């Protein structure tokens, strides 16, 4: 099933509109190309609706948020809703500042999202209306463990029910859920946390997967999360003793470029709760 | 002849002022350094004229266009014209939104460009005043083929005559022309399309070549296009089975860094129409 | 001693707030992660004070300066002063435009910096109130040589006394000084000049070192400069004949990721004046 999700991206080559931060934007563009999509970045209020209308999905990422682009995010989100195109939200740093929390909440109010992807602290912040995100990383008090997994799945399903979105919480164990089904994904490698923007990249790739599989957004999101995790693993296997986080970044994107449906299917490690 | 163009860049180390998008800006800076120039990025209306005055050329790229930087582009362009420094235009996404099309047309009205480099859909949009650019990629209906080559060369020469600029249309076959001479370049590799910003990088490098060869802008632009294409080929030859588009990006810039005049001369594949 | 500085970064994993340019921001984030810190980039006036309050240090970099972010730099700087967190200034291009010079001077007036890191032309500009910086590179008339070293150290110590900051002047020989002690560092490789943003990266890493060693800012800054220089050397040793400046960029960050305290201690080459 995940295989089909991946192959649809390669076959349909969806255009993905990204309104995203300037830190990881280049990697987001390259990973969308790597998985088979075509990225366009645009954030000016005078063109975002037209650009969204050209695209198969919209990815909104609030890293390096600024007042100029908030209205662009809202306008593009509303246009995508009107045209029934999937919209992904990456609430980077929600909980770390009032501006990010409030903007994320406002986006939730005005835009129907297909997928919301963040770390556990960001997602808890959205659910609670405030939070304690440590910069752009999850608060250690929030981290998902084997023991807390079932309980967290319940919370995630509840938040999915409340928002109507697929919720993707990424971390050591990833949880991707709608209101009644949760994929718990065990792929990935801890070193991914020492590359800036692996979360942003995953959100952009998720938008490409959702664009190519609009009827199966939960499975598309789970496939994208597994794909990223597997690529984190195969990229890690490739590291030489002198390689560090910069080469690792390149190898992860390279792995996404080379990933095929059979490998995705056979290396995906998850259970459904 | 191309050899001399390249060697002049390495000898003169021109400063290049870039007003460019935030997606590919780092790669643009590194490719200008790789070819022998020195990049400076600056887009604030309060400094662009001073920065242009320091530089040997100006490169204006309308990717991630926003209302804040349009007046900066116009002011810098006019200053460069006044000082008779080459100006390059990269009309990224012209035809994909009204804002980009209108801004590109306004720039054409108010600034004399030395070189305009884009894909065929972007260039057709500038010539016609509207277009159907597919995001930041050429519309498949526009693609230059062996059959349409002579006709497209005629169009490109006509647009060069109309604008007074050298026009560089890049794609599977590249066409670089002034009003009476067209270089048709066969270098390059299709995989370059899966790296974000190879076009932006080429425009930035073209500005460095024009700065170092202001008396021979047509040949300078053709040399830059051949150089980029050759580097796309040699970088491709270097790929290992696990390398993908991210390593390919690095290898292309690496190849530009290593390219010498003799290799450029001997590997350039073009004919003149 | 440098060993301890490095190990404190790895142990304390300081959050570093960066208000920085969009050219080299991704490399800055990755080098902060590579050395053991955690970066957050944020420049909107509505959140910078909150973000600074979360972080162990603030890094202000004026590359691609624009009018929107100048008030953010001032507000964040004042907040960091209030909370007694180290603040680093990278006056990119001071001397190349009035806007950059004036902004750097205004920052110096309103914010107490712990470290100011720039090339010799940028630092001379700050001291004199105007300058002749060649784009973002030092003016060749300013370059520090064996002959001028003692005299330049005197100037740097004087500027340190005047500002109360540790001054780090980087170039072929680096000088890191407070008002009575100067480290002259001989590590590094000339090819680092062909990678965009090695200076910006060093400033971001210096902020991480200062955050983890707030009681020993001079030694922390000297350790960061030595670390960067050593990594420039080991990355250079790793280059294959086809590698150029793009792979070199990756290898430098990789080397920072792999650097340990013993290697830093044993490879650091400096004398104290």
PDB file of N, CA and C in Angstrom, chain B residues 43-86:
ATOM      1  N   UNK B  43      19.320  43.349  -0.689  1.00  0.00           N
ATOM      2  CA  UNK B  43      18.040  43.661  -1.330  1.00  0.00           C
ATOM      3  C   UNK B  43      17.292  44.810  -0.685  1.00  0.00           C
ATOM      4  N   UNK B  44      17.908  45.531   0.251  1.00  0.00           N
ATOM      5  CA  UNK B  44      17.172  46.602   0.900  1.00  0.00           C
ATOM      6  C   UNK B  44      17.312  47.899   0.103  1.00  0.00           C
ATOM      7  N   UNK B  45      16.201  48.566  -0.064  1.00  0.00           N
ATOM      8  CA  UNK B  45      16.169  49.788  -0.869  1.00  0.00           C
ATOM      9  C   UNK B  45      17.182  50.821  -0.364  1.00  0.00           C
ATOM     10  N   UNK B  46      17.494  50.765   0.934  1.00  0.00           N
ATOM     11  CA  UNK B  46      18.425  51.744   1.496  1.00  0.00           C
ATOM     12  C   UNK B  46      19.891  51.449   1.193  1.00  0.00           C
ATOM     13  N   UNK B  47      20.194  50.335   0.545  1.00  0.00           N
ATOM     14  CA  UNK B  47      21.607  50.081   0.246  1.00  0.00           C
ATOM     15  C   UNK B  47      21.879  49.531  -1.144  1.00  0.00           C
ATOM     16  N   UNK B  48      20.853  49.137  -1.888  1.00  0.00           N
ATOM     17  CA  UNK B  48      21.147  48.419  -3.140  1.00  0.00           C
ATOM     18  C   UNK B  48      21.937  49.257  -4.145  1.00  0.00           C
ATOM     19  N   UNK B  49      21.684  50.547  -4.205  1.00  0.00           N
ATOM     20  CA  UNK B  49      22.431  51.348  -5.180  1.00  0.00           C
ATOM     21  C   UNK B  49      23.921  51.401  -4.839  1.00  0.00           C
ATOM     22  N   UNK B  50      24.218  51.572  -3.557  1.00  0.00           N
ATOM     23  CA  UNK B  50      25.628  51.560  -3.133  1.00  0.00           C
ATOM     24  C   UNK B  50      26.302  50.224  -3.426  1.00  0.00           C
ATOM     25  N   UNK B  51      25.579  49.152  -3.163  1.00  0.00           N
ATOM     26  CA  UNK B  51      26.167  47.821  -3.386  1.00  0.00           C
ATOM     27  C   UNK B  51      26.376  47.602  -4.884  1.00  0.00           C
ATOM     28  N   UNK B  52      25.394  47.967  -5.696  1.00  0.00           N
ATOM     29  CA  UNK B  52      25.567  47.844  -7.143  1.00  0.00           C
ATOM     30  C   UNK B  52      26.796  48.619  -7.611  1.00  0.00           C
ATOM     31  N   UNK B  53      26.987  49.794  -7.035  1.00  0.00           N
ATOM     32  CA  UNK B  53      28.107  50.637  -7.458  1.00  0.00           C
ATOM     33  C   UNK B  53      29.462  49.999  -7.149  1.00  0.00           C
ATOM     34  N   UNK B  54      29.495  49.115  -6.150  1.00  0.00           N
ATOM     35  CA  UNK B  54      30.746  48.403  -5.809  1.00  0.00           C
ATOM     36  C   UNK B  54      31.053  47.254  -6.754  1.00  0.00           C
ATOM     37  N   UNK B  55      30.023  46.798  -7.493  1.00  0.00           N
ATOM     38  CA  UNK B  55      30.094  45.491  -8.156  1.00  0.00           C
ATOM     39  C   UNK B  55      30.320  45.597  -9.658  1.00  0.00           C
ATOM     40  N   UNK B  56      30.801  44.505 -10.241  1.00  0.00           N
ATOM     41  CA  UNK B  56      31.016  44.426 -11.676  1.00  0.00           C
ATOM     42  C   UNK B  56      29.775  44.050 -12.452  1.00  0.00           C
ATOM     43  N   UNK B  57      28.776  43.504 -11.771  1.00  0.00           N
ATOM     44  CA  UNK B  57      27.527  43.146 -12.448  1.00  0.00           C
ATOM     45  C   UNK B  57      26.429  42.988 -11.406  1.00  0.00           C
ATOM     46  N   UNK B  58      25.200  43.015 -11.907  1.00  0.00           N
ATOM     47  CA  UNK B  58      24.010  42.861 -11.062  1.00  0.00           C
ATOM     48  C   UNK B  58      23.185  41.709 -11.617  1.00  0.00           C
ATOM     49  N   UNK B  59      22.716  40.845 -10.717  1.00  0.00           N
ATOM     50  CA  UNK B  59      21.874  39.712 -11.095  1.00  0.00           C
ATOM     51  C   UNK B  59      20.539  39.846 -10.376  1.00  0.00           C
ATOM     52  N   UNK B  60      19.451  40.004 -11.146  1.00  0.00           N
ATOM     53  CA  UNK B  60      18.114  40.157 -10.571  1.00  0.00           C
ATOM     54  C   UNK B  60      17.312  38.890 -10.856  1.00  0.00           C
ATOM     55  N   UNK B  61      16.825  38.261  -9.785  1.00  0.00           N
ATOM     56  CA  UNK B  61      16.108  36.984  -9.883  1.00  0.00           C
ATOM     57  C   UNK B  61      14.788  37.152  -9.143  1.00  0.00           C
ATOM     58  N   UNK B  62      13.664  36.867  -9.827  1.00  0.00           N
ATOM     59  CA  UNK B  62      12.357  37.168  -9.228  1.00  0.00           C
ATOM     60  C   UNK B  62      11.693  35.979  -8.525  1.00  0.00           C
ATOM     61  N   UNK B  63      12.440  34.907  -8.259  1.00  0.00           N
ATOM     62  CA  UNK B  63      11.888  33.827  -7.422  1.00  0.00           C
ATOM     63  C   UNK B  63      11.577  34.364  -6.037  1.00  0.00           C
ATOM     64  N   UNK B  64      10.573  33.773  -5.360  1.00  0.00           N
ATOM     65  CA  UNK B  64      10.081  34.289  -4.054  1.00  0.00           C
ATOM     66  C   UNK B  64       9.999  35.805  -4.041  1.00  0.00           C
ATOM     67  N   UNK B  65       9.484  36.330  -5.140  1.00  0.00           N
ATOM     68  CA  UNK B  65       9.289  37.780  -5.274  1.00  0.00           C
ATOM     69  C   UNK B  65       8.397  38.299  -4.155  1.00  0.00           C
ATOM     70  N   UNK B  66       8.756  39.466  -3.623  1.00  0.00           N
ATOM     71  CA  UNK B  66       7.808  40.103  -2.704  1.00  0.00           C
ATOM     72  C   UNK B  66       7.847  41.609  -2.873  1.00  0.00           C
ATOM     73  N   UNK B  67       6.790  42.220  -2.379  1.00  0.00           N
ATOM     74  CA  UNK B  67       6.598  43.643  -2.663  1.00  0.00           C
ATOM     75  C   UNK B  67       7.727  44.509  -2.112  1.00  0.00           C
ATOM     76  N   UNK B  68       8.391  44.046  -1.032  1.00  0.00           N
ATOM     77  CA  UNK B  68       9.467  44.841  -0.453  1.00  0.00           C
ATOM     78  C   UNK B  68      10.654  45.000  -1.401  1.00  0.00           C
ATOM     79  N   UNK B  69      10.935  43.969  -2.200  1.00  0.00           N
ATOM     80  CA  UNK B  69      12.176  44.009  -2.973  1.00  0.00           C
ATOM     81  C   UNK B  69      12.002  44.483  -4.422  1.00  0.00           C
ATOM     82  N   UNK B  70      10.769  44.640  -4.881  1.00  0.00           N
ATOM     83  CA  UNK B  70      10.580  45.113  -6.259  1.00  0.00           C
ATOM     84  C   UNK B  70      11.195  46.502  -6.465  1.00  0.00           C
ATOM     85  N   UNK B  71      10.930  47.464  -5.565  1.00  0.00           N
ATOM     86  CA  UNK B  71      11.587  48.772  -5.749  1.00  0.00           C
ATOM     87  C   UNK B  71      13.119  48.668  -5.674  1.00  0.00           C
ATOM     88  N   UNK B  72      13.621  47.733  -4.892  1.00  0.00           N
ATOM     89  CA  UNK B  72      15.077  47.535  -4.814  1.00  0.00           C
ATOM     90  C   UNK B  72      15.630  47.062  -6.150  1.00  0.00           C
ATOM     91  N   UNK B  73      14.895  46.165  -6.803  1.00  0.00           N
ATOM     92  CA  UNK B  73      15.332  45.658  -8.108  1.00  0.00           C
ATOM     93  C   UNK B  73      15.400  46.792  -9.130  1.00  0.00           C
ATOM     94  N   UNK B  74      14.366  47.617  -9.117  1.00  0.00           N
ATOM     95  CA  UNK B  74      14.314  48.733 -10.070  1.00  0.00           C
ATOM     96  C   UNK B  74      15.449  49.725  -9.792  1.00  0.00           C
ATOM     97  N   UNK B  75      15.640  50.063  -8.528  1.00  0.00           N
ATOM     98  CA  UNK B  75      16.670  51.052  -8.189  1.00  0.00           C
ATOM     99  C   UNK B  75      18.063  50.527  -8.522  1.00  0.00           C
ATOM    100  N   UNK B  76      18.313  49.268  -8.183  1.00  0.00           N
ATOM    101  CA  UNK B  76      19.630  48.687  -8.470  1.00  0.00           C
ATOM    102  C   UNK B  76      19.852  48.592  -9.975  1.00  0.00           C
ATOM    103  N   UNK B  77      18.816  48.203 -10.700  1.00  0.00           N
ATOM    104  CA  UNK B  77      18.925  48.097 -12.150  1.00  0.00           C
ATOM    105  C   UNK B  77      19.239  49.440 -12.804  1.00  0.00           C
ATOM    106  N   UNK B  78      18.566  50.465 -12.326  1.00  0.00           N
ATOM    107  CA  UNK B  78      18.818  51.796 -12.901  1.00  0.00           C
ATOM    108  C   UNK B  78      20.235  52.280 -12.579  1.00  0.00           C
ATOM    109  N   UNK B  79      20.679  52.005 -11.361  1.00  0.00           N
ATOM    110  CA  UNK B  79      22.044  52.390 -10.982  1.00  0.00           C
ATOM    111  C   UNK B  79      23.073  51.635 -11.863  1.00  0.00           C
ATOM    112  N   UNK B  80      22.846  50.354 -12.071  1.00  0.00           N
ATOM    113  CA  UNK B  80      23.773  49.573 -12.905  1.00  0.00           C
ATOM    114  C   UNK B  80      23.785  50.112 -14.332  1.00  0.00           C
ATOM    115  N   UNK B  81      22.614  50.476 -14.848  1.00  0.00           N
ATOM    116  CA  UNK B  81      22.541  51.072 -16.192  1.00  0.00           C
ATOM    117  C   UNK B  81      23.344  52.365 -16.259  1.00  0.00           C
ATOM    118  N   UNK B  82      23.161  53.175 -15.259  1.00  0.00           N
ATOM    119  CA  UNK B  82      23.853  54.463 -15.197  1.00  0.00           C
ATOM    120  C   UNK B  82      25.374  54.251 -15.225  1.00  0.00           C
ATOM    121  N   UNK B  83      25.826  53.235 -14.516  1.00  0.00           N
ATOM    122  CA  UNK B  83      27.270  52.951 -14.420  1.00  0.00           C
ATOM    123  C   UNK B  83      27.763  52.016 -15.526  1.00  0.00           C
ATOM    124  N   UNK B  84      26.844  51.648 -16.432  1.00  0.00           N
ATOM    125  CA  UNK B  84      27.165  50.745 -17.539  1.00  0.00           C
ATOM    126  C   UNK B  84      27.723  49.399 -17.087  1.00  0.00           C
ATOM    127  N   UNK B  85      27.147  48.858 -16.024  1.00  0.00           N
ATOM    128  CA  UNK B  85      27.518  47.515 -15.570  1.00  0.00           C
ATOM    129  C   UNK B  85      26.496  46.526 -16.120  1.00  0.00           C
ATOM    130  N   UNK B  86      26.941  45.337 -16.513  1.00  0.00           N
ATOM    131  CA  UNK B  86      25.986  44.345 -17.021  1.00  0.00           C
ATOM    132  C   UNK B  86      24.922  43.979 -15.977  1.00  0.00           C
TER     133      UNK B  86
END
